[in-house]
Structure formats: structure tokens, C-alpha cells
PDB file of C-alpha atoms in Angstrom:
ATOM      1  CA  VAL A   8      13.640  40.080   8.600  1.00  0.00           C
ATOM      2  CA  MET A   9      15.511  42.561   6.211  1.00  0.00           C
ATOM      3  CA  LEU A  10      17.958  41.217   4.279  1.00  0.00           C
ATOM      4  CA  VAL A  11      21.216  43.425   3.618  1.00  0.00           C
ATOM      5  CA  VAL A  12      22.382  40.969   0.352  1.00  0.00           C
ATOM      6  CA  VAL A  13      25.909  42.617  -0.447  1.00  0.00           C
ATOM      7  CA  HIS A  14      27.791  41.508  -3.848  1.00  0.00           C
ATOM      8  CA  GLU A  15      31.078  43.781  -4.537  1.00  0.00           C
ATOM      9  CA  GLY A  16      30.445  46.807  -3.335  1.00  0.00           C
ATOM     10  CA  GLU A  17      26.347  46.505  -4.684  1.00  0.00           C
ATOM     11  CA  ILE A  18      23.458  46.196  -2.419  1.00  0.00           C
ATOM     12  CA  LEU A  19      20.448  44.410  -3.225  1.00  0.00           C
ATOM     13  CA  MET A  20      17.279  46.299  -3.609  1.00  0.00           C
ATOM     14  CA  GLU A  21      13.234  46.587  -3.967  1.00  0.00           C
ATOM     15  CA  GLN A  22      11.308  48.612  -5.733  1.00  0.00           C
ATOM     16  CA  ARG A  23       7.841  48.241  -3.106  1.00  0.00           C
ATOM     17  CA  PRO A  24       4.548  47.761  -5.227  1.00  0.00           C
ATOM     18  CA  PRO A  25       2.598  51.363  -5.521  1.00  0.00           C
ATOM     19  CA  GLU A  26       0.521  50.586  -2.981  1.00  0.00           C
ATOM     20  CA  GLY A  27       0.550  49.792   0.586  1.00  0.00           C
ATOM     21  CA  ILE A  28       3.356  51.065   2.670  1.00  0.00           C
ATOM     22  CA  TRP A  29       5.946  52.484   1.821  1.00  0.00           C
ATOM     23  CA  GLY A  30       4.858  52.421  -2.089  1.00  0.00           C
ATOM     24  CA  GLY A  31       6.789  53.219  -5.088  1.00  0.00           C
ATOM     25  CA  LEU A  32       9.731  53.484  -2.628  1.00  0.00           C
ATOM     26  CA  LEU A  33      13.283  51.620  -3.039  1.00  0.00           C
ATOM     27  CA  SER A  34      13.665  48.617   0.148  1.00  0.00           C
ATOM     28  CA  LEU A  35      16.004  45.768   0.892  1.00  0.00           C
ATOM     29  CA  PRO A  36      13.664  42.927   0.718  1.00  0.00           C
ATOM     30  CA  GLU A  37      12.548  41.486   3.209  1.00  0.00           C
ATOM     31  CA  LEU A  38      11.949  37.830   4.265  1.00  0.00           C
ATOM     32  CA  ASN A  39       8.232  37.392   5.052  1.00  0.00           C
ATOM     33  CA  ARG A  40       7.685  39.250   1.526  1.00  0.00           C
ATOM     34  CA  LEU A  41      10.204  36.609  -0.243  1.00  0.00           C
ATOM     35  CA  SER A  42       8.922  32.919   2.051  1.00  0.00           C
ATOM     36  CA  VAL A  43       6.557  31.334   2.158  1.00  0.00           C
ATOM     37  CA  ALA A  44       9.045  29.132   5.237  1.00  0.00           C
ATOM     38  CA  SER A  45       7.689  28.508   8.200  1.00  0.00           C
ATOM     39  CA  GLN A  46       9.528  30.512  11.458  1.00  0.00           C
ATOM     40  CA  ASP A  47      10.303  26.421  12.280  1.00  0.00           C
ATOM     41  CA  ASP A  48      12.477  26.296   9.386  1.00  0.00           C
ATOM     42  CA  ASP A  49      16.609  27.220  10.052  1.00  0.00           C
ATOM     43  CA  LEU A  50      17.141  30.413   8.693  1.00  0.00           C
ATOM     44  CA  HIS A  51      19.643  29.524   6.857  1.00  0.00           C
ATOM     45  CA  GLU A  52      18.366  26.977   4.909  1.00  0.00           C
ATOM     46  CA  GLN A  53      15.465  29.551   4.397  1.00  0.00           C
ATOM     47  CA  LEU A  54      17.411  32.442   3.390  1.00  0.00           C
ATOM     48  CA  ALA A  55      19.514  29.454   0.835  1.00  0.00           C
ATOM     49  CA  LEU A  56      16.121  28.879  -1.203  1.00  0.00           C
ATOM     50  CA  VAL A  57      14.526  32.470  -1.377  1.00  0.00           C
ATOM     51  CA  LEU A  58      17.945  33.884  -2.223  1.00  0.00           C
ATOM     52  CA  SER A  59      19.149  31.295  -5.204  1.00  0.00           C
ATOM     53  CA  SER A  60      17.858  33.123  -8.181  1.00  0.00           C
ATOM     54  CA  PHE A  61      19.749  36.202  -6.298  1.00  0.00           C
ATOM     55  CA  GLY A  62      23.475  34.215  -6.216  1.00  0.00           C
ATOM     56  CA  ASP A  63      24.845  31.720  -3.780  1.00  0.00           C
ATOM     57  CA  ILE A  64      25.394  32.779  -0.517  1.00  0.00           C
ATOM     58  CA  GLU A  65      29.258  33.266   0.830  1.00  0.00           C
ATOM     59  CA  SER A  66      27.663  34.375   4.864  1.00  0.00           C
ATOM     60  CA  VAL A  67      25.221  35.086   6.888  1.00  0.00           C
ATOM     61  CA  GLU A  68      24.890  37.949   9.303  1.00  0.00           C
ATOM     62  CA  THR A  69      22.387  38.922  12.057  1.00  0.00           C
ATOM     63  CA  LEU A  70      23.243  42.536  12.516  1.00  0.00           C
ATOM     64  CA  ARG A  71      21.528  44.766  15.171  1.00  0.00           C
ATOM     65  CA  GLY A  72      17.543  45.178  15.230  1.00  0.00           C
ATOM     66  CA  PHE A  73      15.887  48.244  16.512  1.00  0.00           C
ATOM     67  CA  VAL A  74      12.534  49.150  16.416  1.00  0.00           C
ATOM     68  CA  HIS A  75      11.184  52.002  14.487  1.00  0.00           C
ATOM     69  CA  GLY A  76       7.318  53.361  14.825  1.00  0.00           C
ATOM     70  CA  PHE A  77       4.998  54.615  13.421  1.00  0.00           C
ATOM     71  CA  THR A  78       1.658  56.273  14.521  1.00  0.00           C
ATOM     72  CA  HIS A  79      -0.533  53.393  15.271  1.00  0.00           C
ATOM     73  CA  TYR A  80       2.393  49.966  15.563  1.00  0.00           C
ATOM     74  CA  ARG A  81       5.886  49.708  16.160  1.00  0.00           C
ATOM     75  CA  LEU A  82       8.164  47.787  13.334  1.00  0.00           C
ATOM     76  CA  MET A  83      10.076  45.457  15.206  1.00  0.00           C
ATOM     77  CA  VAL A  84      13.683  45.072  12.678  1.00  0.00           C
ATOM     78  CA  THR A  85      15.648  41.704  12.382  1.00  0.00           C
ATOM     79  CA  PRO A  86      18.827  42.639   9.481  1.00  0.00           C
ATOM     80  CA  VAL A  87      20.543  40.293   8.573  1.00  0.00           C
ATOM     81  CA  GLN A  88      23.429  40.676   6.361  1.00  0.00           C
ATOM     82  CA  VAL A  89      24.627  38.134   3.823  1.00  0.00           C
ATOM     83  CA  ARG A  90      27.335  38.226   0.981  1.00  0.00           C
ATOM     84  CA  LEU A  91      27.330  36.399  -1.697  1.00  0.00           C
ATOM     85  CA  ARG A  92      29.747  34.528  -3.120  1.00  0.00           C
ATOM     86  CA  GLN A  93      28.718  34.740  -6.672  1.00  0.00           C
ATOM     87  CA  ARG A  94      25.261  36.811  -8.240  1.00  0.00           C
ATOM     88  CA  HIS A  95      23.040  35.546 -10.422  1.00  0.00           C
ATOM     89  CA  ALA A  96      21.792  37.284 -13.286  1.00  0.00           C
ATOM     90  CA  MET A  97      18.122  38.674 -13.044  1.00  0.00           C
ATOM     91  CA  LEU A  98      15.665  38.345 -16.072  1.00  0.00           C
ATOM     92  CA  ALA A  99      12.675  37.527 -14.138  1.00  0.00           C
ATOM     93  CA  GLN A 100      13.242  39.644 -11.054  1.00  0.00           C
ATOM     94  CA  SER A 101      12.406  42.915 -11.804  1.00  0.00           C
ATOM     95  CA  ASP A 102      10.744  44.383  -8.590  1.00  0.00           C
ATOM     96  CA  TYR A 103      14.961  43.879  -7.575  1.00  0.00           C
ATOM     97  CA  GLN A 104      17.636  45.955  -8.772  1.00  0.00           C
ATOM     98  CA  TRP A 105      21.443  46.035  -7.531  1.00  0.00           C
ATOM     99  CA  ARG A 106      22.341  49.405  -6.417  1.00  0.00           C
ATOM    100  CA  ALA A 107      26.021  51.194  -5.341  1.00  0.00           C
ATOM    101  CA  LEU A 108      26.443  52.859  -2.168  1.00  0.00           C
ATOM    102  CA  ALA A 109      26.563  55.837  -3.165  1.00  0.00           C
ATOM    103  CA  GLN A 110      23.888  55.700  -5.109  1.00  0.00           C
ATOM    104  CA  ILE A 111      21.539  54.598  -2.320  1.00  0.00           C
ATOM    105  CA  SER A 112      22.264  58.227  -0.393  1.00  0.00           C
ATOM    106  CA  GLU A 113      19.887  59.619  -3.116  1.00  0.00           C
ATOM    107  CA  ALA A 114      17.629  57.180  -3.355  1.00  0.00           C
ATOM    108  CA  ALA A 115      13.583  57.627  -1.913  1.00  0.00           C
ATOM    109  CA  LEU A 116      14.311  54.721   0.565  1.00  0.00           C
ATOM    110  CA  PRO A 117      12.007  54.693   3.422  1.00  0.00           C
ATOM    111  CA  SER A 118      12.587  55.859   6.839  1.00  0.00           C
ATOM    112  CA  PRO A 119      13.457  52.167   8.911  1.00  0.00           C
ATOM    113  CA  VAL A 120      16.106  51.449   5.255  1.00  0.00           C
ATOM    114  CA  ARG A 121      17.971  54.782   5.454  1.00  0.00           C
ATOM    115  CA  LYS A 122      18.203  54.169   9.792  1.00  0.00           C
ATOM    116  CA  LEU A 123      19.716  51.118   8.933  1.00  0.00           C
ATOM    117  CA  LEU A 124      22.060  51.423   5.779  1.00  0.00           C
ATOM    118  CA  GLY A 125      23.187  54.497   7.657  1.00  0.00           C
ATOM    119  CA  THR A 126      24.778  52.460  10.719  1.00  0.00           C
ATOM    120  CA  LEU A 127      26.762  50.196   8.533  1.00  0.00           C
ATOM    121  CA  SER A 128      30.308  51.098   7.697  1.00  0.00           C
ATOM    122  CA  ASP A 129      31.793  50.397   4.277  1.00  0.00           C
ATOM    123  CA  SER A 130      33.613  47.045   5.252  1.00  0.00           C
ATOM    124  CA  VAL A 131      29.936  45.921   5.239  1.00  0.00           C
ATOM    125  CA  PHE A 132      30.187  46.182   1.323  1.00  0.00           C
ATOM    126  CA  GLN A 133      34.297  45.669   0.460  1.00  0.00           C
ATOM    127  CA  PRO A 134      34.462  42.138  -0.400  1.00  0.00           C
ATOM    128  CA  LEU A 135      36.294  39.943   2.238  1.00  0.00           C
TER     129      LEU A 135
END
């Protein structure tokens, strides 16, 4: 689950660790990387828990999923758009940053993240 967390025209991005898949690239936060909750937990409860340090959730919408192929496996992506009503200061989350949509197009992003962000309309980033 890739989280498309938006607030006032900006999107929450995660700086990936230097090693591993997409090492050093900016990416969308992923629910399985942020949470230790079981799959039986309600999605909204999981989101409220893992995103509580970033802000207060206004709305949640599951977007159309897609598959991204790698050489030896396929990544099944379920994007979830989360709008925040209010954003909290990020003092301890040094791996996360808010970026304006205009800055995203110039960022070093993994291909499936670029693909996902390219499918979103500008209305996604506007306040309700």
C-alpha cells in the first residue's frame, strides 16, 4: 500500500535508505514499512495510527491499483490517498519531507511512484 498523503498542495515523501530497493530515492510512504499492524486491522485505524505524527486525517480514498514488473517479481501497488485536515510539525521524522507537486516532477523517483503520481489529477492536491 503506497500512501499519497496530501495537504494544501503538497505531498508527503519518504527518503529511502541508501541500501535496498530504490536506495536513496524519494518515494511515497508505504503502509507495510510504517506499520506493524496485522492485516486484520481496519485500514482506517492503521492509517490513523501510523499517520498520527504527520497530521489529522480528513479523508481516505483507495485509488486504482496497478502492477509494476521487476526482473524476478511483480509489485502489486494499492495506492491510498489520504488528505490531512491539519499537518503536524515533523521534528523526529527526518526521512520524510513535504514537497510541492511542481518539485516532484524533478525529483529522483522510482518508476512506479512516478507512474502513480503522473496519473493523479491536479485536483488531488487541492484542498476540498
